[in-house]
Coordinates of C-alpha atoms and ligand atoms in Angstrom, one line a residue:
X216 CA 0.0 0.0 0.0
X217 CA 1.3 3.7 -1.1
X218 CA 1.9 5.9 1.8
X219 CA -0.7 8.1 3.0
X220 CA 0.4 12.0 2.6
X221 CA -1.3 14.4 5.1
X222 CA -2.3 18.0 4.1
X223 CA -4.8 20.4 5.6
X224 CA -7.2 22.4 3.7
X225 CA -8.6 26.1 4.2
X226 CA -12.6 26.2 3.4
X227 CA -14.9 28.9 3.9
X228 CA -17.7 27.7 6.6
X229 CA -20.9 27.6 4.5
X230 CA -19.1 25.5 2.1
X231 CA -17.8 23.0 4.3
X232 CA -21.1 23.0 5.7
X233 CA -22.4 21.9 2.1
X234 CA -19.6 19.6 1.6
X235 CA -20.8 17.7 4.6
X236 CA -24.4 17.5 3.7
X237 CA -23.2 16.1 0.6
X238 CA -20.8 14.0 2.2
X239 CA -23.5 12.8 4.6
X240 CA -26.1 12.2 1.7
X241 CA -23.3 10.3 -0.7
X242 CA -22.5 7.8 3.1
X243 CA -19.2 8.2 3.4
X244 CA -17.4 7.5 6.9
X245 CA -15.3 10.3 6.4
X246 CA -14.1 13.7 4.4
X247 CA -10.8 12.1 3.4
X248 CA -12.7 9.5 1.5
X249 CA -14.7 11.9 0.1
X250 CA -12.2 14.2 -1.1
X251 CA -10.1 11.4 -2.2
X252 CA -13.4 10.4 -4.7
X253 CA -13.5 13.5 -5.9
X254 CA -9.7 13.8 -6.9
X255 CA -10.0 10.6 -9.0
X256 CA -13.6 12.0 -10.3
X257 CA -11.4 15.3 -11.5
X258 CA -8.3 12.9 -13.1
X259 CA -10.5 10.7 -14.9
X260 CA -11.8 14.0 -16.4
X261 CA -9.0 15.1 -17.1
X262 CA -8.0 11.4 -19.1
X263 CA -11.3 11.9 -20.4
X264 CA -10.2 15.2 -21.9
X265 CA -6.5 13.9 -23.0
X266 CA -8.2 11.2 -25.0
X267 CA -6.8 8.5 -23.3
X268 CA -7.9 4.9 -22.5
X269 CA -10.6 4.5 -20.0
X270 CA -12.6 1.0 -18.6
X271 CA -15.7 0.8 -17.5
X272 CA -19.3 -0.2 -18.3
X273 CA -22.0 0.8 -19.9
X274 CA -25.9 -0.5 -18.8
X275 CA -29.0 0.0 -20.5
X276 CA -32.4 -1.0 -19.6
X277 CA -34.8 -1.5 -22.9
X278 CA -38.1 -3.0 -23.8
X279 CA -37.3 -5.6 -26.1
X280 CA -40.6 -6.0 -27.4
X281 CA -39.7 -3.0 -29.3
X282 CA -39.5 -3.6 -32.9
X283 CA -35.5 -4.5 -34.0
X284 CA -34.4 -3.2 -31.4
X285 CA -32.4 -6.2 -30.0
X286 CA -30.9 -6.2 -33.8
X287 CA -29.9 -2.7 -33.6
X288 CA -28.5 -3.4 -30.3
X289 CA -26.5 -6.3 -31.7
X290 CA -25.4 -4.5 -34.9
X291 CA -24.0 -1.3 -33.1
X292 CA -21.9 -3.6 -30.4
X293 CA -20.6 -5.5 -33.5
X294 CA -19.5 -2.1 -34.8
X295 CA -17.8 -1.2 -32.2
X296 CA -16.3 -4.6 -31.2
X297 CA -12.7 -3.6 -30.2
X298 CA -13.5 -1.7 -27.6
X299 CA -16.4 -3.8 -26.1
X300 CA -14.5 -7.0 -23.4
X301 CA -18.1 -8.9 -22.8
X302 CA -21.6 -8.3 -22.2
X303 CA -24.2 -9.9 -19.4
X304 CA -27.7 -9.5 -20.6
X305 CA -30.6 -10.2 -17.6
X306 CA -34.0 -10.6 -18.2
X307 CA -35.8 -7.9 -15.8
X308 CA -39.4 -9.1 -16.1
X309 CA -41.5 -10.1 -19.0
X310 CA -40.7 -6.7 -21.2
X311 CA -37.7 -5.7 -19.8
X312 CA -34.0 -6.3 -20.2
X313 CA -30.9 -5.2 -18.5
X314 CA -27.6 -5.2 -20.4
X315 CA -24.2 -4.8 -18.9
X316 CA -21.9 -3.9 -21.3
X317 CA -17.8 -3.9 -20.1
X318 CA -15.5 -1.3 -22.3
X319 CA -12.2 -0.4 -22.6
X320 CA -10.5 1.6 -24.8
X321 CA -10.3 5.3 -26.3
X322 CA -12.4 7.7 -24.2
X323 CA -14.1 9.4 -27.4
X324 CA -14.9 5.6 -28.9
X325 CA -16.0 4.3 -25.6
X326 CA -18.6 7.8 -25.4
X327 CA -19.6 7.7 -29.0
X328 CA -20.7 3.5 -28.3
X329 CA -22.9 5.0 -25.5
X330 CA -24.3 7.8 -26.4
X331 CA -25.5 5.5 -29.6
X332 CA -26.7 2.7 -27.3
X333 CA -28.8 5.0 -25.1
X334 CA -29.8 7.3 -28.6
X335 CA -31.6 4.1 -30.0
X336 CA -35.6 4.0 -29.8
X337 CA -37.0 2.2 -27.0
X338 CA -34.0 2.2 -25.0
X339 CA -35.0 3.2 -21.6
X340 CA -32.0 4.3 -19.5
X341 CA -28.6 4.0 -20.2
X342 CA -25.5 5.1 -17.9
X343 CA -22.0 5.1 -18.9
X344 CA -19.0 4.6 -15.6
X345 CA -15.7 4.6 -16.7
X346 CA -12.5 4.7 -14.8
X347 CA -8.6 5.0 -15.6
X348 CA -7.2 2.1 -17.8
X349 CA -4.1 1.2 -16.2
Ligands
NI43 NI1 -34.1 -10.1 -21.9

């Protein structure tokens, strides 16, 4: 394990007031938990921003009675094969389906493949996590 470095921050009142509602809300134990999510949040941005490689998944919830889309699901993954590692598909309940899809790869290619997924008709909800590569 790394070694921990100590530092104290300087925070006007109200907003460390905020920042511990939020804290509070979110369940952390702690503010140095906290503050540490939030400084891996701001670097994946930043990778996010440098183009670089990201993992994660993308999961969409759809009605698959909806006409082609299951196809259209299948065609777009196939188009974007080399950045998709494997996909879990669940049924939910007689209409609905969740798939898990897990990426890696180019942050622009790995947004594009979402944003399509979740643009199609008839999918309901679609959320794209992503963390460094390596
Ligand atoms: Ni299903």
């Amino acid at each position: 394990m790394p070694s921990l470095v100590r530092f104290g921050v300087s925070i006007e009142k109200p907003l460390s007031d905020r920042f511990d509602r939020h804290i509070h809300g979110k369940k952390y134990s702690n503010r140095s938990e906290a503050i540490r999510d939030l400084i891996r949040a701001e670097l994946v941005r930043e990778e996010w921003k440098a183009g670089g490689d990201v993992a994660g998944a993308v999961t969409l919830v759809y009605d698959h009675h909806k006409r082609d889309l299951v196809s259209r699901l299948t065609d777009l993954q196939h188009d974007f094969m080399s950045v998709i590692l494997s996909s879990q598909h669940i049924h939910i309940d007689h209409h609905h389906c969740l798939e898990i899809i897990a990426v890696r790869g180019p942050a622009a290619k790995i947004q594009e493949l979402a944003d399509r997924l979740k643009a199609e008709k008839g999918v309901q909800h679609g959320t794209l996590s992503v963390t460094r590569a390596g």
